[in-house]
Amino acid sequence: MTRSVYVTGIDRGDGRQVVELGVMELLTRQVDRVGVFRPLVHEGPDRLFELLRARYRLSQDPATVYGMDYQEASALQAERGTDELVAALVDRFHLVARDYDVVLVLGTDYAGTQLPDELSFNARLANEFAASVIPVVGGRGQSAESVLAETVNAYRAYDTLGCDVLTMVANRVAREDRDEIAGRLADRLPVPCYVLPDEPALSAPTVSQIAHTLGARVLLGDDSGLARDALNFVFGGAMLPNFLGALTPGCLVVTPGDRADLVVGSLAAHSAGTPPIAGVLLTLDEVPSDDVLTLAARLAPGTPVLSVPGNSFPTAEQLFSLEGKLNAATPRKAEIALGLFERYADTADLSKRVSAPSSDRVTPMMFEHQLLEQARSGRRRVVLPEGTEERVLRAAEVLLRRGVCELTLLGPVDRIRKRAADLGIDLGDTQLIDPATSGLRDAFAEKYAALRAHKGVTVELAYDVVSDVNYFGTLMVQEGLADGMVSGSVHSTAATIRPAFEIIKTKPEASIVSSVFFMCLADRVLVYGDCAVNPDPDAEQLADIAVQSAATAARFGVEPRIAMLSYSTGTSGSGADVDKVREATELVRSRRPDLKIEGPIQYDAAVEPTVAATKLPGSEVAGQATVLIFPDLNTGNNTYKAVQRSAGAIAVGPVLQGLRKPVNDLSRGALVQDIVNTVAITAIQAQSPIEKASDQ
């Protein structure tokens, strides 16, 4: 039977979308076929489903997601009774369940639904669906005692109605009460209870949402600025010196449009980072002169300046009624929500309780989830030399929100802070270092000069070299001040890895540094090596690449079955190129008899069972290879790009292997998610217990 999980509540305003998103994240880590069902829906777009569909690449037909709308349900219930309504919804649920391994059910929202006993209705549906239940209790504006009482009563209500309660969630509780509530609930409930504090950034509307709701004109600002959260509203009326003291981080300044002094002053404060603001909203349909707007644009590029016709009082009424929403247009809020859920919920225990059927398939999303979870299990510090680059800053925000690792960003500190402020990114307590002014520069210069003395490098010359962010970051790794480094979004591969060759160097057992790509296909993950570093490895080097790649595959949960690729299979071909692959295969067999390896072998015989049955019957690798070693860089690089573009595969890498400490290179076209994945991989490589186990 298909497993299903029913997330529900006891009243409106519980913010359960955070829990629904968190549970979806857990389910998609376990299986690749996850369905969504919402028994009753309001008219208009379903923001949460659109977010789930975009984020988790759901192929489910939206028409199958919904049972019926509330108006139809109310009419059916009035005409034929609740039993008929429930029967109709059960039929529609099973139409979804038959096509998926697990179904996430989104309960009713208690918002103008006209259901007589909504809690009992949700409980009955959960039972009829054979779904386990996760009730969510909203705690915003409530005392600790009230949250405790409501949570215990909610558990008793669902339990009494025969529900299989997986866990309870108390959401949006006052941050100062969270620990007390969690401790007391642990003693009063027979199931776990996760207590999530209120997170202002989740309920804060974005500037874009404010502009849409108020019908505002956007005078200045780019997409990044409009995506900022308005964490607070500051209304301008005082003179500038007093007004500046009222500004708070992330606030939206609301002022009459004729107060050019407050507009310029607010944007100047933002430019200086004291504090960074969300934007400026001008009232009374007054717009500053072109000269003032030009100055404003130069002071804080990208920062939104909006204009509305109304005066400040009705505008304030509308602003205070706005609340941020999780939807496909707010991916940053989704990361904040997941970070909150993963920090305060025991996701490992909840995964076991959900007990979704395991899947032999490994989808790209499952692999990415696996990376983040593995990195989070033993957090390490990764240094990112390109600290002022937008994609790096956005990736840093995701990594910090999700608790994947600790980060150090390199670059001029003021520029990093300003760039982050312009993007609306909170770097929290992230370590920021400017190599040019750091107190470490002298010590690093002496260290580098000693390492490169044989090349004639003096301390004076080294002092200039180590101000380079990649050299500085590499020395941080070498000296144990960071566990790994990721660079390359704006630097060349040579600029990224040359310092590692000079400073960190190779492991004793590795003759060369090589690389692999994790190729995430629709239903499996393959490891390709070497596609980025060595142009034409000889047999010895090719054997080393194969052994390194097998270790890397095992470290990341891919069982290594090595195919040494060539243009011929078995003994069918001859020539220098084939002989090199044949010799490399024998070297691997002699050095590592425990590894499964086949070669020379053609690509189709390596991955396609029907071809393998003809060309190499009885082989334990042919047809099911997971680690594919290319004979040269030309073949490997072109193949990985062809598969990436033609088969729609996600290529994660290149991942460098053979170095004493992890340093990884990014493509200069890397997307934010590519950077997140590479940093996670680097953090995992730095987890010494895993490293030792895989090197044995």
XYZ file of C-alpha atoms in Angstrom:
696
model
C 0.000 0.000 0.000
C 1.176 3.525 -0.765
C 2.454 5.348 2.306
C 0.869 8.725 3.019
C 1.543 11.523 5.495
C -1.207 13.979 6.412
C -0.108 17.428 7.671
C -2.976 19.240 9.361
C -3.704 21.753 12.118
C -6.273 22.944 14.620
C -6.805 26.525 13.482
C -5.658 29.029 10.874
C -2.430 30.977 11.117
C -0.240 28.058 12.203
C 2.298 28.554 9.398
C 2.203 24.851 8.630
C 3.623 25.428 5.135
C 7.040 25.242 6.816
C 6.220 21.739 8.042
C 4.692 20.674 4.729
C 7.814 21.832 2.909
C 10.069 20.107 5.454
C 8.190 16.811 5.196
C 8.305 16.979 1.392
C 12.065 17.435 1.643
C 12.333 14.274 3.760
C 10.108 12.221 1.459
C 11.992 13.183 -1.691
C 15.228 12.065 -0.021
C 13.842 8.544 0.271
C 11.879 7.943 -2.926
C 11.653 9.554 -6.330
C 7.878 9.194 -6.831
C 6.172 11.522 -4.354
C 2.616 12.637 -4.991
C 0.702 15.551 -3.463
C -2.981 15.617 -2.577
C -5.013 18.508 -1.188
C -8.548 17.279 -0.399
C -10.144 20.728 -0.468
C -8.901 23.857 -2.175
C -9.889 27.527 -2.432
C -10.332 29.235 -5.775
C -7.226 30.804 -7.224
C -3.608 29.656 -7.441
C -2.302 27.188 -4.885
C 0.946 28.879 -3.908
C 2.343 25.980 -1.908
C 1.772 23.360 -4.583
C 3.360 25.634 -7.182
C 6.383 25.915 -4.882
C 6.542 22.131 -4.388
C 6.170 21.511 -8.102
C 8.952 23.965 -8.998
C 11.351 23.014 -6.237
C 10.974 19.247 -6.449
C 10.394 19.046 -10.200
C 7.078 17.261 -9.745
C 5.632 15.819 -12.919
C 2.195 15.258 -11.361
C -0.715 16.668 -13.340
C -2.051 19.612 -11.260
C -5.594 18.460 -12.022
C -5.002 15.334 -9.912
C -3.703 17.234 -6.877
C -7.081 18.505 -5.676
C -10.124 16.668 -4.450
C -12.622 19.491 -4.938
C -13.069 23.139 -4.071
C -14.735 24.212 -0.830
C -17.876 25.435 -2.562
C -18.410 22.088 -4.291
C -17.674 20.247 -1.043
C -20.127 22.373 0.922
C -22.869 21.739 -1.630
C -22.211 17.975 -1.672
C -22.160 17.800 2.113
C -25.447 19.740 2.393
C -27.186 17.643 -0.253
C -25.892 14.128 0.463
C -24.140 14.253 3.825
C -20.590 14.037 5.144
C -20.214 10.322 4.342
C -20.743 10.983 0.639
C -18.281 13.875 0.720
C -15.635 11.734 2.403
C -16.259 8.854 -0.030
C -15.757 11.152 -3.007
C -12.491 12.516 -1.566
C -11.220 9.012 -0.783
C -11.844 7.966 -4.396
C -9.886 10.946 -5.670
C -7.063 10.323 -3.208
C -6.634 6.751 -4.438
C -6.371 7.968 -8.019
C -3.197 9.746 -6.903
C -1.956 7.039 -4.532
C -1.905 4.321 -7.190
C 0.761 6.212 -9.169
C 3.163 7.133 -6.348
C 5.271 5.473 -3.669
C 4.240 8.013 -1.049
C 1.697 10.853 -0.944
C 1.933 14.069 1.043
C -1.579 15.186 2.012
C -2.123 18.887 2.753
C -4.992 19.258 5.207
C -7.694 21.920 5.219
C -6.661 25.441 6.196
C -9.469 26.517 8.574
C -9.897 29.725 6.544
C -13.567 30.337 5.725
C -14.154 26.668 4.947
C -17.640 26.382 6.538
C -16.908 22.845 7.693
C -18.779 22.212 10.965
C -16.002 20.291 12.772
C -12.863 20.753 10.747
C -10.484 18.926 13.086
C -12.662 15.806 13.116
C -13.045 16.054 9.352
C -9.265 16.070 8.841
C -8.882 13.190 11.279
C -11.462 11.133 9.435
C -9.865 11.789 6.058
C -6.469 10.786 7.444
C -7.902 7.533 8.726
C -9.697 6.800 5.466
C -6.466 7.492 3.559
C -4.578 5.233 5.998
C -2.292 8.229 6.499
C -0.107 9.038 9.480
C -0.805 12.492 10.882
C 1.420 15.424 11.796
C -0.735 18.044 13.565
C 0.638 21.593 13.696
C -0.268 24.043 16.459
C 0.301 27.759 15.933
C 1.926 29.630 18.818
C 2.299 33.186 17.564
C 1.306 35.715 20.203
C 0.598 32.996 22.765
C 2.150 32.370 26.169
C 4.167 29.246 26.843
C 1.325 27.834 28.958
C -1.184 28.358 26.175
C 1.038 26.648 23.586
C 1.581 23.711 25.951
C -2.132 23.286 26.578
C -3.132 23.555 22.916
C -0.465 21.101 21.780
C -1.391 18.483 24.360
C -5.097 18.925 23.617
C -4.478 18.643 19.869
C -2.591 15.382 20.353
C -5.397 13.979 22.505
C -8.004 15.025 19.959
C -6.332 13.320 16.999
C -5.344 10.295 19.073
C -8.881 9.883 20.419
C -10.211 10.003 16.854
C -8.043 7.004 16.019
C -5.247 8.749 14.123
C -1.704 7.451 13.883
C 0.065 10.572 15.153
C 3.671 10.567 13.951
C 4.750 13.697 15.774
C 3.386 17.004 16.995
C 4.690 20.392 15.863
C 4.333 23.638 17.798
C 5.150 26.383 15.295
C 5.728 30.118 15.492
C 6.347 30.117 19.236
C 8.147 33.015 20.892
C 11.880 32.426 20.515
C 12.501 33.043 24.213
C 9.942 30.339 25.141
C 11.070 27.667 22.669
C 13.428 25.674 24.909
C 11.039 25.681 27.854
C 8.100 24.527 25.711
C 10.178 21.796 24.057
C 11.395 20.469 27.393
C 7.973 20.365 28.991
C 6.250 18.796 25.980
C 8.854 16.029 25.895
C 7.594 14.954 29.331
C 3.892 15.213 28.510
C 3.519 13.565 25.100
C 4.102 9.940 24.052
C 5.293 11.070 20.609
C 8.041 13.554 19.718
C 7.122 17.212 19.511
C 9.160 19.639 17.461
C 9.004 23.242 18.605
C 9.823 25.831 15.928
C 10.408 29.464 16.904
C 8.803 32.340 15.058
C 11.003 33.457 12.159
C 10.344 37.086 11.128
C 11.873 36.597 7.672
C 9.201 34.014 6.812
C 6.241 36.236 7.622
C 7.852 39.384 6.228
C 6.452 40.390 2.825
C 8.918 40.948 0.023
C 9.228 44.385 -1.518
C 7.823 42.898 -4.716
C 4.747 41.646 -2.847
C 4.268 45.091 -1.309
C 4.522 46.756 -4.701
C 1.978 44.339 -6.181
C -0.496 44.688 -3.297
C -0.320 48.475 -3.166
C -0.228 48.925 -6.920
C 2.987 50.904 -6.490
C 5.147 52.268 -9.275
C 8.718 50.990 -9.179
C 10.911 54.055 -9.665
C 14.211 52.322 -8.912
C 15.340 48.811 -8.101
C 16.227 45.492 -9.694
C 14.929 41.958 -9.203
C 17.335 41.260 -6.351
C 16.212 44.379 -4.524
C 12.532 43.611 -5.031
C 13.110 40.125 -3.587
C 14.262 41.562 -0.244
C 12.143 40.933 2.831
C 10.640 43.966 4.566
C 11.285 42.978 8.177
C 9.912 46.209 9.622
C 8.408 49.545 8.622
C 9.884 52.892 9.590
C 7.706 55.937 8.885
C 9.578 59.125 8.094
C 8.513 62.431 9.567
C 11.391 63.508 11.808
C 14.393 65.523 10.735
C 17.174 63.474 9.158
C 19.543 63.104 12.182
C 16.750 61.738 14.380
C 15.281 59.702 11.551
C 18.537 57.852 10.815
C 18.624 56.593 14.394
C 15.239 54.906 13.889
C 16.353 52.768 10.947
C 16.611 49.030 11.551
C 18.142 46.265 9.415
C 15.780 45.167 6.658
C 13.241 47.931 7.251
C 11.122 49.530 4.545
C 11.245 53.316 4.835
C 7.829 54.909 4.296
C 7.936 58.655 3.759
C 6.127 61.366 1.798
C 7.609 61.697 -1.657
C 8.642 65.311 -1.097
C 11.117 64.393 1.665
C 14.161 64.052 -0.560
C 16.415 64.410 2.490
C 14.998 61.215 4.029
C 15.207 59.336 0.729
C 18.859 60.241 0.167
C 19.737 59.774 3.843
C 18.146 56.306 4.000
C 19.937 55.134 0.864
C 23.235 56.589 2.048
C 22.844 54.671 5.317
C 22.138 51.521 3.309
C 25.224 52.086 1.160
C 27.319 52.361 4.317
C 25.649 49.274 5.776
C 24.420 51.169 8.822
C 21.920 49.638 8.497
C 21.014 47.881 5.224
C 17.371 48.611 4.402
C 14.818 46.781 2.246
C 13.846 49.871 0.255
C 11.905 53.133 0.253
C 8.160 53.633 -0.252
C 7.066 57.143 -1.199
C 3.499 58.290 -0.460
C 1.251 61.162 -1.626
C 2.083 60.399 -5.280
C 5.051 62.733 -4.919
C 8.224 61.784 -6.767
C 11.659 63.351 -6.152
C 13.345 65.179 -8.992
C 15.365 63.344 -11.611
C 18.576 64.627 -10.010
C 17.600 63.129 -6.653
C 16.623 59.799 -8.256
C 19.916 59.700 -10.161
C 21.797 60.272 -6.908
C 19.683 57.638 -5.189
C 20.453 55.075 -7.887
C 24.185 55.739 -7.512
C 24.107 55.602 -3.733
C 22.412 52.204 -3.519
C 22.215 50.438 -6.907
C 19.371 47.941 -7.068
C 17.638 49.184 -3.912
C 13.902 49.619 -4.600
C 12.213 53.007 -4.473
C 8.418 52.735 -4.871
C 5.679 55.314 -5.174
C 1.972 55.113 -4.182
C -0.757 57.751 -4.515
C -2.225 57.413 -0.984
C -1.034 59.111 2.169
C 0.900 57.364 4.908
C -1.994 56.302 7.156
C -4.028 54.123 4.733
C -0.741 52.852 3.310
C 0.314 51.777 6.814
C -2.977 49.926 7.302
C -2.345 47.906 4.168
C 1.286 47.251 5.025
C 0.552 45.902 8.493
C -2.016 43.470 7.094
C 0.505 41.936 4.688
C 2.212 38.659 5.448
C 4.904 36.907 3.493
C 3.998 33.676 1.725
C 5.948 30.651 0.642
C 5.582 30.321 -3.104
C 7.575 29.572 -6.241
C 8.474 33.254 -6.559
C 10.193 33.322 -3.143
C 12.870 30.598 -3.259
C 14.864 32.326 -0.502
C 11.948 31.942 1.886
C 11.854 28.247 1.069
C 15.504 27.927 2.097
C 14.780 29.841 5.311
C 11.828 27.544 6.036
C 13.828 24.383 5.408
C 16.707 25.668 7.505
C 14.290 26.350 10.373
C 12.637 22.937 10.079
C 15.917 21.041 9.854
C 17.392 22.883 12.822
C 14.541 22.261 15.238
C 13.052 18.972 13.999
C 14.826 15.654 14.421
C 14.760 14.881 10.723
C 16.634 11.582 11.089
C 14.051 10.270 13.548
C 11.148 11.647 11.521
C 12.471 9.928 8.387
C 12.356 6.610 10.220
C 8.849 7.313 11.491
C 7.626 8.194 8.021
C 9.058 4.863 6.789
C 8.554 5.608 3.125
C 9.335 2.548 0.986
C 12.991 2.554 -0.009
C 13.891 3.019 -3.644
C 16.694 1.401 -5.612
C 16.737 4.408 -7.913
C 18.851 7.444 -7.079
C 17.477 10.588 -8.684
C 19.433 13.856 -8.979
C 17.331 15.366 -6.207
C 17.892 12.406 -3.914
C 21.621 12.647 -4.525
C 21.632 16.380 -3.749
C 19.659 15.780 -0.539
C 22.135 13.059 0.385
C 25.041 15.471 -0.047
C 23.536 18.116 2.233
C 22.614 15.575 4.888
C 26.045 13.964 4.844
C 27.805 17.328 5.055
C 25.539 18.442 7.899
C 26.290 15.286 9.902
C 29.883 16.408 10.567
C 30.064 20.133 9.933
C 33.335 21.495 8.591
C 34.581 24.973 7.630
C 34.929 25.753 3.929
C 36.645 28.900 2.658
C 35.180 30.666 -0.390
C 37.732 33.064 -1.908
C 35.202 34.794 -4.191
C 33.349 36.542 -1.374
C 31.986 39.460 -3.391
C 30.473 37.343 -6.195
C 26.653 37.314 -6.156
C 26.273 33.579 -6.847
C 28.711 32.753 -4.059
C 26.842 34.978 -1.607
C 23.511 33.418 -2.532
C 24.993 29.943 -2.156
C 26.449 30.983 1.203
C 22.990 32.016 2.382
C 21.575 28.603 1.443
C 24.453 26.759 3.122
C 24.107 28.799 6.309
C 20.319 28.523 6.459
C 20.512 24.759 5.944
C 23.319 24.335 8.465
C 25.505 22.506 5.929
C 28.886 23.873 7.059
C 30.734 26.824 8.530
C 31.966 29.394 6.002
C 34.779 31.878 5.563
C 34.432 34.455 2.779
C 37.498 36.241 1.422
C 37.662 39.726 -0.064
C 37.389 43.362 1.050
C 35.118 43.061 4.071
C 33.207 46.293 3.448
C 32.522 45.252 -0.158
C 31.294 41.819 0.941
C 28.951 43.341 3.533
C 27.643 45.926 1.094
C 27.085 43.370 -1.656
C 25.267 41.094 0.782
C 23.149 44.018 1.980
C 22.267 44.964 -1.611
C 21.129 41.377 -2.190
C 19.174 41.271 1.076
C 21.375 38.449 2.369
C 22.064 38.006 6.082
C 25.501 36.449 6.525
C 25.057 36.185 10.287
C 28.343 35.442 12.032
C 30.107 34.218 8.875
C 33.843 34.820 9.069
C 34.936 37.567 6.655
C 38.642 38.093 5.924
C 40.421 40.519 3.627
C 43.743 38.874 2.666
C 45.257 42.284 1.904
C 44.807 43.531 5.482
C 44.662 40.289 7.476
C 47.049 39.727 10.352
C 47.676 36.273 8.865
C 49.374 37.707 5.801
C 52.888 37.911 7.329
C 52.788 34.337 8.655
C 51.377 33.028 5.377
C 54.123 34.824 3.434
C 56.807 33.129 5.533
C 55.087 29.759 5.126
C 54.778 30.099 1.353
C 58.346 31.348 0.975
C 59.604 28.292 2.875
C 57.543 25.940 0.699
C 58.742 27.564 -2.533
C 62.306 28.468 -1.566
C 63.594 25.927 -4.089
C 61.950 28.072 -6.765
C 63.653 31.219 -5.509
C 60.592 32.682 -3.785
C 61.548 35.243 -1.141
C 59.412 36.426 1.768
C 58.970 39.786 0.018
C 57.673 38.112 -3.138
C 55.528 35.710 -1.097
C 53.963 38.678 0.718
C 52.468 39.792 -2.603
C 51.490 36.277 -3.677
C 49.519 35.425 -0.533
C 47.323 38.502 -0.914
C 45.712 36.631 -3.818
C 42.453 35.173 -2.497
C 43.096 31.682 -3.881
C 46.580 31.457 -2.397
C 45.324 32.877 0.903
C 42.410 30.413 1.014
C 44.667 27.484 0.164
C 47.052 28.454 2.976
C 44.096 28.611 5.378
C 43.326 24.998 4.456
C 46.969 23.952 4.741
C 47.291 25.561 8.180
C 44.058 24.025 9.493
C 42.151 27.322 9.671
C 39.641 25.879 7.168
C 38.888 22.296 6.200
C 38.473 22.831 2.465
C 38.227 25.465 -0.272
C 35.926 26.050 -3.248
C 36.702 28.625 -5.939
C 36.411 29.090 -9.687
C 33.122 30.924 -10.273
C 35.115 33.910 -11.547
C 38.633 32.423 -11.590
C 40.140 30.013 -14.077
C 40.762 26.383 -13.194
C 44.507 27.056 -13.220
C 44.149 29.983 -10.802
C 42.096 27.804 -8.466
C 44.131 24.620 -8.355
C 47.704 25.833 -8.939
C 48.018 27.010 -5.301
C 46.828 23.571 -4.154
C 49.505 21.840 -6.243
C 52.163 24.138 -4.771
C 51.015 24.196 -1.138
C 48.801 21.220 -0.248
C 50.248 18.720 -2.730
C 49.164 15.133 -3.341
C 48.530 12.321 -0.895
C 51.425 9.880 -0.466
C 49.500 7.106 -2.214
C 48.431 9.298 -5.166
C 50.778 9.903 -8.089
C 48.606 12.661 -9.590
C 45.657 14.922 -8.877
C 42.629 14.005 -10.960
C 38.927 14.781 -11.044
C 35.491 13.234 -11.353
C 32.036 14.468 -12.217
C 28.970 12.998 -10.555
C 26.567 12.577 -13.472
C 23.037 12.545 -12.054
C 20.793 10.843 -14.597
C 17.056 10.340 -14.225
C 17.394 7.115 -12.247
C 21.034 6.722 -11.187
C 24.305 8.478 -10.467
C 27.430 7.688 -12.484
C 30.981 8.814 -11.760
C 33.037 10.080 -14.730
C 36.826 10.496 -14.471
C 39.007 12.275 -15.457
C 37.171 14.994 -17.340
C 38.959 18.137 -16.172
C 42.642 17.830 -15.229
C 44.912 15.324 -17.024
C 45.102 15.660 -20.832
C 46.642 12.300 -21.727
C 47.387 10.060 -18.735
C 49.679 7.065 -19.231
C 48.742 3.578 -18.002
C 50.119 4.196 -14.484
C 48.252 7.466 -14.173
C 45.066 5.984 -15.614
C 45.192 3.209 -13.020
C 45.649 5.824 -10.288
C 42.654 7.789 -11.598
C 40.543 4.609 -11.493
C 41.493 3.818 -7.883
C 40.922 7.414 -6.757
C 37.579 7.574 -8.551
C 36.418 4.315 -6.943
C 37.263 5.732 -3.505
C 35.407 8.959 -4.274
C 32.361 7.039 -5.516
C 32.255 4.914 -2.358
C 32.606 7.974 -0.161
C 29.444 9.420 -1.668
C 27.320 6.274 -1.582
C 27.917 4.999 -5.129
C 29.024 1.347 -5.178
C 32.136 1.355 -7.418
C 32.019 -0.895 -10.477
C 34.775 0.424 -12.739
C 34.669 0.481 -16.536
C 37.964 1.365 -18.229
C 36.626 2.864 -21.436
C 38.053 2.398 -24.905
C 36.845 2.156 -28.488
C 36.929 -1.648 -28.267
C 35.647 -4.218 -25.791
C 37.613 -7.124 -24.356
C 40.156 -8.579 -26.769
C 38.466 -7.333 -29.926
C 40.832 -4.441 -30.584
C 44.530 -3.607 -30.559
C 46.767 -0.586 -30.845
C 48.534 1.809 -28.515
C 45.364 3.458 -27.160
C 43.679 0.138 -26.371
C 46.867 -1.344 -24.949
C 47.184 1.606 -22.550
C 43.690 0.933 -21.185
C 44.342 -2.804 -20.987
C 47.587 -2.243 -19.051
C 45.885 0.241 -16.687
C 43.121 -2.303 -16.001
C 45.670 -4.978 -15.046
C 47.511 -2.533 -12.802
C 44.294 -1.794 -10.892
C 43.565 -5.513 -10.550
C 47.027 -6.172 -9.123
C 46.943 -3.228 -6.715
C 43.300 -3.461 -5.633
C 41.958 -6.975 -6.198
C 38.929 -6.028 -4.098
C 37.661 -3.614 -6.768
C 35.285 -4.720 -9.517
C 36.761 -3.588 -12.822
C 36.395 -4.316 -16.529
C 38.459 -3.042 -19.432
C 38.941 -2.216 -22.143
C 35.211 -1.770 -22.649
C 33.027 0.459 -24.812
C 30.582 2.868 -23.221
C 27.443 1.053 -24.401
C 28.698 -2.296 -23.093
C 29.560 -0.628 -19.781
C 26.102 0.804 -19.039
C 23.555 -1.123 -21.114
C 22.796 -4.690 -19.914
C 21.525 -5.934 -23.293
C 24.707 -4.852 -25.057
C 26.841 -6.251 -22.241
C 25.118 -9.636 -22.537
C 26.329 -9.848 -26.135
C 29.819 -8.375 -25.835
C 30.911 -9.505 -22.345
C 28.511 -12.154 -21.006
C 29.099 -13.060 -17.385
C 30.936 -9.852 -16.465
C 30.098 -8.450 -13.029
C 30.743 -4.900 -14.301
C 29.537 -4.799 -17.915
C 26.038 -3.374 -18.202
C 26.064 -2.051 -14.658
C 29.197 0.086 -14.398
C 29.009 3.071 -12.052
C 32.544 4.478 -12.387
C 33.559 5.226 -15.975
C 37.214 6.068 -16.616
C 37.982 7.816 -19.906
C 41.301 7.249 -21.661
C 42.037 10.965 -22.115
C 40.726 14.429 -21.320
C 39.429 15.057 -24.841
C 37.124 12.020 -24.649
C 36.055 12.598 -21.056
C 35.330 16.302 -21.263
C 33.322 16.021 -24.463
C 31.384 12.981 -23.222
C 30.328 14.539 -19.933
C 29.159 17.691 -21.727
C 27.297 15.683 -24.360
C 25.493 13.630 -21.701
C 24.794 16.745 -19.654
C 23.214 18.601 -22.562
C 21.608 15.760 -24.516
C 20.338 13.567 -21.691
C 19.447 16.409 -19.331
C 21.822 15.071 -16.687
C 22.968 17.214 -13.763
C 26.778 17.296 -13.662
C 28.177 17.893 -10.171
C 31.863 18.735 -10.265
C 34.640 18.661 -11.104
C 35.558 17.093 -7.765
C 39.321 17.014 -7.309
C 40.868 13.891 -5.807
C 44.369 12.993 -4.757
C 45.113 16.167 -2.748
C 46.060 15.915 0.927
C 43.222 18.313 1.775
C 40.127 19.134 -0.301
C 40.136 21.983 -2.811
C 37.521 22.040 -5.554
C 37.018 24.034 -8.708
C 33.796 25.535 -10.058
C 32.788 26.198 -13.627
C 32.673 29.917 -14.331
C 29.079 29.310 -15.441
C 28.202 27.619 -12.143
C 24.693 28.178 -10.832
C 23.931 28.788 -7.164
C 22.879 25.144 -6.681
C 26.113 23.982 -8.331
C 28.083 25.977 -5.772
C 25.993 24.609 -2.900
C 26.592 21.029 -4.087
C 30.334 21.549 -4.553
C 30.730 23.099 -1.110
C 28.804 20.182 0.404
C 31.079 17.714 -1.409
C 34.145 19.574 -0.145
C 32.847 19.483 3.426
C 32.242 15.739 3.121
C 35.746 15.177 1.744
C 37.055 16.979 4.826
C 35.231 14.666 7.237
C 38.220 12.620 8.346
C 36.400 9.482 9.609
C 34.792 9.048 6.167
C 38.083 9.815 4.464
C 39.956 7.192 6.458
C 37.306 4.552 5.907
C 37.295 5.028 2.143
C 41.093 5.062 1.853
C 41.620 1.695 3.522
